[in-house]
Short mmCIF file of C-alpha atoms in Angstrom, two decimals:
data_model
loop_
_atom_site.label_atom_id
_atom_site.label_comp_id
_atom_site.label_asym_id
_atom_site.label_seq_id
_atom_site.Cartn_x
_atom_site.Cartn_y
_atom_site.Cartn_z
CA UNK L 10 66.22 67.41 44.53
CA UNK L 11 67.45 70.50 46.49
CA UNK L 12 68.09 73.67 45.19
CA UNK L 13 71.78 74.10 45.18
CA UNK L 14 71.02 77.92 44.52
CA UNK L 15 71.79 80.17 47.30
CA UNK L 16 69.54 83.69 48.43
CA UNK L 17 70.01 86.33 45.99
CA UNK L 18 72.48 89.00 47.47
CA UNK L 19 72.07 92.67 47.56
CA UNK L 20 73.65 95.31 45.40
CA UNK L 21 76.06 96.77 47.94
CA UNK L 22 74.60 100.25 48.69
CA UNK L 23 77.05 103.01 47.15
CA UNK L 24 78.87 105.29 48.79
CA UNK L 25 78.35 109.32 49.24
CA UNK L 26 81.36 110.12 46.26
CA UNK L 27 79.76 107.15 44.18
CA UNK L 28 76.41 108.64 44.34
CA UNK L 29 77.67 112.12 43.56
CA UNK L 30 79.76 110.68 40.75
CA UNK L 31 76.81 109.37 38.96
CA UNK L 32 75.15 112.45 39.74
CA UNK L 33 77.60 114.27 37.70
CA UNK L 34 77.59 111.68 34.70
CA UNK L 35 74.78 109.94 34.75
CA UNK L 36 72.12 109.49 31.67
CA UNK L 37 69.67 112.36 31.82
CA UNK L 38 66.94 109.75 31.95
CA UNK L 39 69.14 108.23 35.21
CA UNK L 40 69.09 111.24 37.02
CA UNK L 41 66.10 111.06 39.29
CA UNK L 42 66.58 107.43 40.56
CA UNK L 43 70.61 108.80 41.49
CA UNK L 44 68.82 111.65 43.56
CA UNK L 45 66.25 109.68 44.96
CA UNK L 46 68.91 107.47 46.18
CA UNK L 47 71.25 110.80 47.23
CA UNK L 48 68.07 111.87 48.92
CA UNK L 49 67.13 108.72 50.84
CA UNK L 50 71.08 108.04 51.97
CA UNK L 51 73.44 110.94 52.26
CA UNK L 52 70.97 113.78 52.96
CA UNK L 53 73.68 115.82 54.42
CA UNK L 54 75.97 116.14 50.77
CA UNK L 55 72.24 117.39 48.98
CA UNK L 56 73.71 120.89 48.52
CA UNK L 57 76.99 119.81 47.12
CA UNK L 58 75.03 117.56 44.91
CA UNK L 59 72.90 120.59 43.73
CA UNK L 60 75.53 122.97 43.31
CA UNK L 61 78.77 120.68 42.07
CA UNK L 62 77.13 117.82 40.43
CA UNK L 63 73.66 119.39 38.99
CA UNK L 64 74.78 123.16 37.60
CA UNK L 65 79.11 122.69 38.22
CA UNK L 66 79.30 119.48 36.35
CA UNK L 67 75.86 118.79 34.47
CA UNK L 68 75.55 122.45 33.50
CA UNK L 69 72.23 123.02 34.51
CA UNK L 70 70.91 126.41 35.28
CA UNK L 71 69.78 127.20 38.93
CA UNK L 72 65.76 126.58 38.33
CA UNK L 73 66.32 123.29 36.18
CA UNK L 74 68.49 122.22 38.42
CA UNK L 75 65.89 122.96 41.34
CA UNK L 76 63.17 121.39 39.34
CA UNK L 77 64.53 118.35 39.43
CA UNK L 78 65.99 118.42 42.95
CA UNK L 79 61.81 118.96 43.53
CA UNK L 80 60.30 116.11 41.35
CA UNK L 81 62.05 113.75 44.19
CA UNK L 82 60.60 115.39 47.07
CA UNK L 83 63.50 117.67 47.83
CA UNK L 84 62.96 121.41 49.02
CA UNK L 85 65.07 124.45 48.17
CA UNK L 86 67.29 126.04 51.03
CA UNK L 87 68.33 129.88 50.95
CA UNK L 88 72.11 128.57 52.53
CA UNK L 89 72.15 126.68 48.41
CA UNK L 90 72.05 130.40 46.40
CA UNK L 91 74.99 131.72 49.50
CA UNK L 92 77.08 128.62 48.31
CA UNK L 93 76.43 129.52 44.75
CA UNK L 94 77.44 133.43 45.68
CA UNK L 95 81.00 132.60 47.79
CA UNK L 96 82.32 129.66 45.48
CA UNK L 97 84.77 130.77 43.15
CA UNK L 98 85.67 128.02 41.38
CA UNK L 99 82.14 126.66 41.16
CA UNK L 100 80.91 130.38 39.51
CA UNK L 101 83.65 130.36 36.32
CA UNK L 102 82.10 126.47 35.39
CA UNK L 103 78.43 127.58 35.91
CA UNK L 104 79.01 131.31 34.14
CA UNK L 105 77.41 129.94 30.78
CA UNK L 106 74.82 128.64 32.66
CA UNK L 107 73.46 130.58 35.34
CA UNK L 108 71.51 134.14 35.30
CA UNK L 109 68.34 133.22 32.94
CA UNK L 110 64.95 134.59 33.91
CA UNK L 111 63.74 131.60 35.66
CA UNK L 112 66.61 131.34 38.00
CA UNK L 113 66.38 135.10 38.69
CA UNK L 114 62.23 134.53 39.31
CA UNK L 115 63.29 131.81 41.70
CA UNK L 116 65.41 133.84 43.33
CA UNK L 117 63.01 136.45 44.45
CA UNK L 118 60.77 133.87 45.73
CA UNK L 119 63.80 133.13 48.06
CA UNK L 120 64.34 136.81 49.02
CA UNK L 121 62.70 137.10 52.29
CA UNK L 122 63.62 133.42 53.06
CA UNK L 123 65.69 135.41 54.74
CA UNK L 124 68.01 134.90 52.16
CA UNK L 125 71.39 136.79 53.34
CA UNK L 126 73.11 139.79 52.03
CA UNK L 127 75.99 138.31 50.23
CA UNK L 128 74.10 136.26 48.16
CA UNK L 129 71.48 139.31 47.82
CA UNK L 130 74.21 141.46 45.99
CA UNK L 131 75.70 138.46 44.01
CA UNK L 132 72.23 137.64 42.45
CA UNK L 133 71.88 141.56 42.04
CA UNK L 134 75.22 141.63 40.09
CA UNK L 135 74.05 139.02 37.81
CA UNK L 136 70.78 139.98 37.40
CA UNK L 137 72.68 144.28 35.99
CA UNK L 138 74.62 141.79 34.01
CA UNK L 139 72.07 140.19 32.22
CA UNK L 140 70.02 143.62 31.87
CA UNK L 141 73.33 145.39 30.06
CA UNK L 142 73.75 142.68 27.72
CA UNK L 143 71.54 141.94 24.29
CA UNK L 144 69.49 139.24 26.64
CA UNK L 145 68.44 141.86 28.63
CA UNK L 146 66.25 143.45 25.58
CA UNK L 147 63.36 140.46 26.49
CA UNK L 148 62.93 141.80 29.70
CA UNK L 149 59.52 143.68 29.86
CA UNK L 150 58.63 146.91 31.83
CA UNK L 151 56.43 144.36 34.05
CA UNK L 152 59.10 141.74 34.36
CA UNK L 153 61.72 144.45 35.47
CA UNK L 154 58.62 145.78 38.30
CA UNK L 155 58.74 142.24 39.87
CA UNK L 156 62.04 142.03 39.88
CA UNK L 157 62.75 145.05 41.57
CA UNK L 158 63.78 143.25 44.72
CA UNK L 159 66.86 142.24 43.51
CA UNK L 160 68.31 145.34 41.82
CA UNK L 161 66.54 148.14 43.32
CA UNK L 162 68.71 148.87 46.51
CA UNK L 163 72.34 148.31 44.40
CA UNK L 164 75.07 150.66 44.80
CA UNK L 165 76.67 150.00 41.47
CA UNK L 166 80.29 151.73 39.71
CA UNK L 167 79.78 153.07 36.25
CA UNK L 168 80.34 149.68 33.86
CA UNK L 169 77.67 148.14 36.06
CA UNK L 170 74.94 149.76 35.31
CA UNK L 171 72.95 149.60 31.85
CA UNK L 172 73.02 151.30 28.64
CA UNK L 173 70.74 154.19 28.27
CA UNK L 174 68.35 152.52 25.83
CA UNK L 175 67.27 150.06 28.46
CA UNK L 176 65.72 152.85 30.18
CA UNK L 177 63.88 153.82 26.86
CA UNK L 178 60.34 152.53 26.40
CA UNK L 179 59.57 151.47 30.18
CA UNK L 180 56.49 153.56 30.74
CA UNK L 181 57.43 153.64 34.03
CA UNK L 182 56.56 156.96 36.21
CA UNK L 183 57.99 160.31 35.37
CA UNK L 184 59.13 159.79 39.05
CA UNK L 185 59.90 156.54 38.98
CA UNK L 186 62.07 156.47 35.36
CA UNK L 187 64.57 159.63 36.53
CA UNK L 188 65.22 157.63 39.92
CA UNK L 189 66.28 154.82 37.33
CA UNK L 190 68.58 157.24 35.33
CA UNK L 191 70.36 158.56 38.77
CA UNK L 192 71.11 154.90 40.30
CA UNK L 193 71.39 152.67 37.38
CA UNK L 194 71.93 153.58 34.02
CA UNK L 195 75.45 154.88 32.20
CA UNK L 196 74.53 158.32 31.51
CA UNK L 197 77.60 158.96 29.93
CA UNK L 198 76.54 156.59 26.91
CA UNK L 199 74.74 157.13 24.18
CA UNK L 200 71.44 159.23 25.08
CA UNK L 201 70.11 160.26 21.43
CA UNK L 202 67.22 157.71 21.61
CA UNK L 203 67.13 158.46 25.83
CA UNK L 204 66.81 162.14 25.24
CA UNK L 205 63.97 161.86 22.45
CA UNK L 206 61.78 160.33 25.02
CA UNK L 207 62.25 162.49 27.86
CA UNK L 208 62.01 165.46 26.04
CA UNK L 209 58.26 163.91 24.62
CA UNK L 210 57.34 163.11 28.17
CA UNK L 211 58.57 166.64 29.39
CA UNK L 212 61.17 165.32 31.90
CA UNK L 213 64.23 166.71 29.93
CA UNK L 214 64.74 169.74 32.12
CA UNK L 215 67.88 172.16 32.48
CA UNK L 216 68.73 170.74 35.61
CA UNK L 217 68.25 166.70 34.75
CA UNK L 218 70.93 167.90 31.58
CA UNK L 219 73.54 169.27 34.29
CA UNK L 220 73.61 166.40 35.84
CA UNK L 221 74.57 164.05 32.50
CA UNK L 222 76.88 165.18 29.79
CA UNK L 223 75.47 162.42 27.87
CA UNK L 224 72.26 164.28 27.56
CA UNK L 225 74.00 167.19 26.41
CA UNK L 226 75.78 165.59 23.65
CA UNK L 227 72.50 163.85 22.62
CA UNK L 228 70.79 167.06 22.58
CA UNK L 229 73.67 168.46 20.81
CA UNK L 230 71.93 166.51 17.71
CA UNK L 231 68.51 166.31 18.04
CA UNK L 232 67.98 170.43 19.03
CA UNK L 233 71.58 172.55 19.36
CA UNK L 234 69.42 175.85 19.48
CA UNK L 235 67.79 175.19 22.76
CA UNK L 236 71.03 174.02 24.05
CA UNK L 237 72.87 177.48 23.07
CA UNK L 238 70.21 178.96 24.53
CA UNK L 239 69.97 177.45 27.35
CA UNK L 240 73.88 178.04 28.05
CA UNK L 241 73.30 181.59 27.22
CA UNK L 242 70.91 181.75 29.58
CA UNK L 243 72.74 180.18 32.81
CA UNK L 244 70.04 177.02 33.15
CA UNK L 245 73.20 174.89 31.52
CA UNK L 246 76.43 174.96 33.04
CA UNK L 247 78.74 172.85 31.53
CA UNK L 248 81.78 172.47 34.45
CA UNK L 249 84.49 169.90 33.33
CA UNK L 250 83.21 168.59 29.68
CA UNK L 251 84.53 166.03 27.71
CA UNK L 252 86.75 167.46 25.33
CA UNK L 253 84.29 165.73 22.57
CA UNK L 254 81.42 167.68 24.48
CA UNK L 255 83.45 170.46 24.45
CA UNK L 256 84.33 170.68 20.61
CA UNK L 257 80.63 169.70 20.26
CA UNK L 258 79.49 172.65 21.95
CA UNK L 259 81.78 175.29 20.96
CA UNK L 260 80.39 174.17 17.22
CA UNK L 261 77.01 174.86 18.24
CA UNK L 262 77.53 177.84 19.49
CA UNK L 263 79.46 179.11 15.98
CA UNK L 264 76.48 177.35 14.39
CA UNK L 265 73.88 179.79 16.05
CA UNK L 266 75.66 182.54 17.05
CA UNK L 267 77.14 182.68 13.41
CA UNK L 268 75.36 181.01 11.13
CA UNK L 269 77.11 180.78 7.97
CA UNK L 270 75.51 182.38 4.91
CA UNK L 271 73.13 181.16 3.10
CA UNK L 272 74.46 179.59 -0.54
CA UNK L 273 73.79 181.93 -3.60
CA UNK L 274 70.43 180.69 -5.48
CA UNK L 275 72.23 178.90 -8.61
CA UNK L 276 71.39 180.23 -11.87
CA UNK L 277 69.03 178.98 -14.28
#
């Protein structure tokens, strides 16, 4: 008797907005058959799958979200981190996501892609960002030498650039760590721990300490002799003070020029 059973039909083939849907909600375990399929069909909407569906809606971070763009045989483009840089909307869903060492390491692999300069400086931003705050404390004198790339060349406003302790412990160049302390570190923060170190290493110098009031109320602390002295003596000039560095100063100079008397030995 003859089969009454007709050919097996094919699943229709999905659209482009079906295949970015599922890339967006997919199971985790689903994900590299959906961009296999994204890959083989709609080519063209790769980025927006990258950017929107993979770190805008699936909240991966730039490199895991490259990682797996890879394992299916697709290749990073520069124009993907200049999409990242420009969209607005797509950078306040991906904030908690983005700027972790791996993305900024891929990155810099991308930096003579040529990779232009508005996504140069956005990366840059980030990357001050993530140095000021407390994850910037696992980023090694070594790590912050490759790196260089992407922060070196910034021309950054005062609540850009990082707290003087991230400057502390580098063992960077003499050269090398006051070219970091001109360009980007907040010199008008707290230096106690900043000054220590320079003054061990012989870089604290009159001049260096006219150029940062922070250094002067630092050194304020750790030696107010040498800066009386040192005013006395013309090397520091202190033009426009705080008016905390002022009251700071004008105590250390009662302190030394009249030191108050010594307290009567008690009695036995």
């Amino acid at each position: 008797m003859a089969s009454t059973t007709g050919p097996t039909s094919a699943a229709p083939a999905l659209s482009a907005l079906q295949l970015y849907e599922q890339a967006a909600t997919c199971l985790d375990e689903q994900l590299d058959a959906v961009l296999t399929d994204v890959l083989r069909s709609f080519p063209g909407i790769s980025t927006r799958i990258f950017t929107s569906a993979l770190i805008g809606e699936r909240k991966l971070g730039v490199s895991e979200a490259c990682t797996r763009f890879k394992s299916v045989g697709w290749r990073l483009h520069p124009k993907v981190l200049t999409t990242l840089a420009t969209a607005q909307p797509l950078q306040a869903r991906m904030k908690s996501t983005w700027l972790q060492i791996p993305d900024f390491e891929l990155a810099l692999t991308l930096w003579d892609a040529p990779l232009d300069n508005t996504a140069k400086k956005w990366i840059g931003i980030h990357f001050m960002s993530f140095w000021q705050s407390h994850r910037g404390q696992q980023l090694s004198s070594s790590t912050l030498q490759r790196l260089r790339p992407l922060w070196q060349d910034l021309v950054l406003h005062a609540n850009q650039k990082v707290p003087p302790s991230r400057a502390c412990s580098l063992d960077w160049s003499g050269e090398e760590t006051l070219k970091l302390l001109e360009s980007h570190v907040d010199m008008n923060g707290d230096c106690l721990q900043l000054a220590q170190e320079l003054r061990e290493r012989a870089l604290l110098t009159p001049a260096l300490v006219n150029q940062h009031q922070g250094l002067i109320a630092a050194l304020l602390q750790i030696d107010e002799r040498w800066v009386v002295q040192s005013l006395l003596s013309g090397e520091i000039t202190l033009e426009g003070p705080q008016p905390s560095i002022a009251l700071l100063t004008l105590k250390a100079l009662m302190n030394v020029l009249h030191p108050p008397p010594p307290e009567e030995e008690k009695k036995k």
